[in-house]
Short mmCIF file of C-alpha atoms in Angstrom, two decimals:
data_model
loop_
_atom_site.label_atom_id
_atom_site.label_comp_id
_atom_site.label_asym_id
_atom_site.label_seq_id
_atom_site.Cartn_x
_atom_site.Cartn_y
_atom_site.Cartn_z
CA MET E 14 2.23 -2.72 15.30
CA ASP E 15 4.48 -1.97 12.26
CA TYR E 16 2.43 -4.65 10.47
CA PHE E 17 -0.52 -2.15 10.15
CA GLY E 18 1.79 0.45 8.75
CA TYR E 19 3.18 -1.80 6.04
CA VAL E 20 -0.30 -3.08 5.12
CA ALA E 21 -1.67 0.48 5.05
CA ALA E 22 1.17 1.76 2.85
CA PHE E 23 0.78 -1.23 0.50
CA LEU E 24 -3.02 -0.78 0.17
CA THR E 25 -2.97 2.98 -0.23
CA THR E 26 -0.33 2.57 -2.97
CA ILE E 27 -1.75 -0.34 -5.01
CA CYS E 28 -5.29 1.10 -4.84
CA TRP E 29 -4.43 3.44 -7.64
CA ILE E 30 -3.78 0.61 -10.07
CA PRO E 31 -7.48 -0.27 -10.48
CA GLN E 32 -8.37 3.42 -10.95
CA VAL E 33 -5.66 3.81 -13.65
CA ILE E 34 -6.87 0.69 -15.49
CA HIS E 35 -10.55 1.79 -15.09
CA THR E 36 -9.78 5.29 -16.41
CA TYR E 37 -7.66 4.12 -19.38
CA ARG E 38 -10.20 1.47 -20.26
CA THR E 39 -13.40 3.49 -19.94
CA ARG E 40 -12.02 7.02 -20.71
CA GLU E 41 -14.71 8.13 -18.23
CA LEU E 42 -13.22 11.31 -16.80
CA ALA E 43 -16.23 13.46 -15.99
CA GLY E 44 -16.34 11.99 -12.50
CA ILE E 45 -12.66 12.73 -11.87
CA SER E 46 -12.00 16.02 -10.05
CA LEU E 47 -9.19 17.93 -11.74
CA VAL E 48 -8.57 20.08 -8.63
CA MET E 49 -8.26 16.92 -6.47
CA TYR E 50 -5.62 15.36 -8.72
CA ILE E 51 -3.61 18.58 -8.95
CA ILE E 52 -3.50 18.89 -5.15
CA LEU E 53 -2.93 15.12 -4.72
CA VAL E 54 0.02 14.97 -7.13
CA SER E 55 1.55 18.08 -5.49
CA GLY E 56 1.19 16.42 -2.08
CA LEU E 57 2.64 13.15 -3.33
CA ILE E 58 5.70 15.01 -4.74
CA CYS E 59 6.15 16.53 -1.30
CA TRP E 60 6.04 13.01 0.29
CA VAL E 61 8.70 11.90 -2.25
CA ILE E 62 10.96 14.83 -1.33
CA TYR E 63 10.33 14.19 2.35
CA GLY E 64 11.13 10.51 1.99
CA ALA E 65 14.39 11.35 0.11
CA LEU E 66 15.45 14.01 2.72
CA MET E 67 14.67 11.72 5.60
CA ASN E 68 16.19 8.65 3.86
CA ALA E 69 12.94 6.84 4.55
CA LEU E 70 12.90 4.24 1.77
CA PRO E 71 9.33 2.97 2.35
CA ILE E 72 7.90 6.52 2.12
CA LEU E 73 10.12 7.21 -0.93
CA ILE E 74 9.14 4.02 -2.80
CA ALA E 75 5.44 3.99 -1.94
CA ASN E 76 4.90 7.62 -2.89
CA THR E 77 7.03 7.42 -6.04
CA ILE E 78 4.82 4.63 -7.31
CA THR E 79 1.69 6.48 -6.26
CA VAL E 80 2.76 9.80 -7.86
CA ILE E 81 3.36 8.03 -11.16
CA LEU E 82 -0.08 6.35 -11.07
CA ALA E 83 -1.90 9.51 -9.95
CA ALA E 84 -0.03 11.69 -12.45
CA SER E 85 -1.11 9.37 -15.29
CA ILE E 86 -4.73 9.91 -14.36
CA LEU E 87 -4.18 13.66 -14.08
CA ALA E 88 -2.55 13.69 -17.50
CA LEU E 89 -5.66 12.03 -19.04
CA LYS E 90 -7.95 14.42 -17.21
CA ILE E 91 -5.99 17.49 -18.36
CA ARG E 92 -6.11 16.27 -21.94
CA SER E 93 -9.87 15.76 -21.71
CA VAL E 94 -10.33 19.27 -20.29
CA ILE E 95 -8.24 20.81 -23.09
CA HIS E 96 -10.08 18.70 -25.67
CA ALA E 97 -13.52 19.82 -24.30
CA LYS E 98 -12.35 23.47 -24.47
CA ARG E 99 -11.31 23.10 -28.04
CA LEU E 100 -14.67 21.70 -29.04
CA LYS E 101 -16.39 24.68 -27.38
CA ALA E 102 -14.10 27.18 -29.18
CA MET J 19 12.74 18.78 6.49
CA ASP J 20 9.63 18.11 8.61
CA TYR J 21 8.08 21.01 6.60
CA PHE J 22 7.69 18.81 3.51
CA GLY J 23 6.02 16.06 5.65
CA TYR J 24 3.42 18.44 7.15
CA VAL J 25 2.70 20.05 3.70
CA ALA J 26 2.49 16.55 2.05
CA ALA J 27 0.13 15.24 4.81
CA PHE J 28 -2.00 18.38 4.54
CA LEU J 29 -2.25 18.27 0.72
CA THR J 30 -2.95 14.51 0.48
CA THR J 31 -5.71 14.94 3.10
CA ILE J 32 -7.49 18.05 1.78
CA CYS J 33 -7.30 16.90 -1.88
CA TRP J 34 -10.28 14.62 -1.20
CA ILE J 35 -12.61 17.59 -0.41
CA PRO J 36 -12.84 18.80 -4.08
CA GLN J 37 -13.44 15.15 -5.23
CA VAL J 38 -16.25 14.76 -2.66
CA ILE J 39 -17.85 18.07 -3.74
CA HIS J 40 -17.40 17.22 -7.39
CA THR J 41 -18.96 13.75 -6.95
CA TYR J 42 -21.92 14.99 -4.79
CA ARG J 43 -22.56 17.86 -7.28
CA THR J 44 -22.23 16.00 -10.60
CA ARG J 45 -23.27 12.47 -9.43
CA GLU J 46 -20.80 11.33 -12.13
CA LEU J 47 -19.71 8.05 -10.73
CA ALA J 48 -18.90 6.03 -13.90
CA GLY J 49 -15.31 7.25 -13.86
CA ILE J 50 -14.75 6.28 -10.19
CA SER J 51 -13.30 2.77 -9.71
CA LEU J 52 -15.24 0.77 -7.09
CA VAL J 53 -12.27 -1.58 -6.51
CA MET J 54 -9.88 1.33 -5.92
CA TYR J 55 -12.09 2.91 -3.28
CA ILE J 56 -12.64 -0.37 -1.44
CA ILE J 57 -8.83 -0.96 -1.30
CA LEU J 58 -8.18 2.72 -0.42
CA VAL J 59 -10.69 2.87 2.49
CA SER J 60 -9.32 -0.47 3.80
CA GLY J 61 -5.81 0.98 3.63
CA LEU J 62 -6.86 4.23 5.32
CA ILE J 63 -8.52 2.27 8.12
CA CYS J 64 -5.15 0.49 8.64
CA TRP J 65 -3.42 3.91 8.77
CA VAL J 66 -5.93 5.05 11.47
CA ILE J 67 -5.27 1.87 13.52
CA TYR J 68 -1.50 2.31 13.02
CA GLY J 69 -1.66 5.99 14.04
CA ALA J 70 -3.66 5.04 17.22
CA LEU J 71 -1.34 2.12 18.16
CA MET J 72 1.74 4.31 17.63
CA ASN J 73 0.15 7.33 19.34
CA ALA J 74 1.07 9.31 16.18
CA LEU J 75 -1.52 12.07 16.22
CA PRO J 76 -0.78 13.57 12.77
CA ILE J 77 -1.18 10.15 11.09
CA LEU J 78 -4.33 9.49 13.18
CA ILE J 79 -5.95 12.84 12.42
CA ALA J 80 -5.03 13.10 8.69
CA ASN J 81 -6.16 9.56 7.92
CA THR J 82 -9.36 9.81 9.99
CA ILE J 83 -10.37 12.85 7.88
CA THR J 84 -9.33 11.12 4.67
CA VAL J 85 -11.18 7.87 5.44
CA ILE J 86 -14.45 9.82 6.12
CA LEU J 87 -14.08 11.70 2.76
CA ALA J 88 -13.08 8.59 0.79
CA ALA J 89 -15.79 6.47 2.44
CA SER J 90 -18.46 9.07 1.47
CA ILE J 91 -17.39 8.66 -2.20
CA LEU J 92 -17.33 4.88 -1.82
CA ALA J 93 -20.90 4.93 -0.36
CA LEU J 94 -22.20 6.92 -3.36
CA LYS J 95 -20.43 4.53 -5.79
CA ILE J 96 -21.85 1.47 -4.02
CA ARG J 97 -25.31 3.01 -4.19
CA SER J 98 -24.95 3.73 -7.89
CA VAL J 99 -23.74 0.09 -8.57
CA ILE J 100 -26.74 -1.35 -6.62
CA HIS J 101 -29.09 1.08 -8.45
CA ALA J 102 -27.67 0.05 -11.83
CA LYS J 103 -28.15 -3.69 -10.99
CA ARG J 104 -31.79 -3.15 -9.99
CA LEU J 105 -32.47 -1.36 -13.28
CA LYS J 106 -31.01 -4.40 -15.18
CA ALA J 107 -32.96 -6.91 -13.10
#
């Protein structure tokens, strides 16, 4: 049974790598929801804290990797939003 | 300590709602990675199976909601990829 847990954690962690590559390569950010990534990164930070407090290494490691990947997309999205606002100003 | 776990699960589940709304409203799919969503939905299905096998209701409920939301984005992305291929043909 644990097998599904490990596969699930592995897949829902590595899935962010193709999105990071896709976003950095295409710079297509219009389809990315800023609100989603703000809530997601906040949630992932909570998972990292929870994993640390519970001494649950799999949760700590998986979510630390994911928060770095998701935060890199969020950073690009914030930059594009700021850039778009400057153009309008 | 459990507090962080519940907040984390809540945030990483509801974060998909703004992305679904954003995607359905803007139909901007170029920035969405098809590979990411295929891996993500597969991983979320594994979490649902894991939650069912372990009788872990929070994991089962959170990931069932998330897989429905993520799969709806994946469906739109697949449709847009098929549509783009037909235009090229």
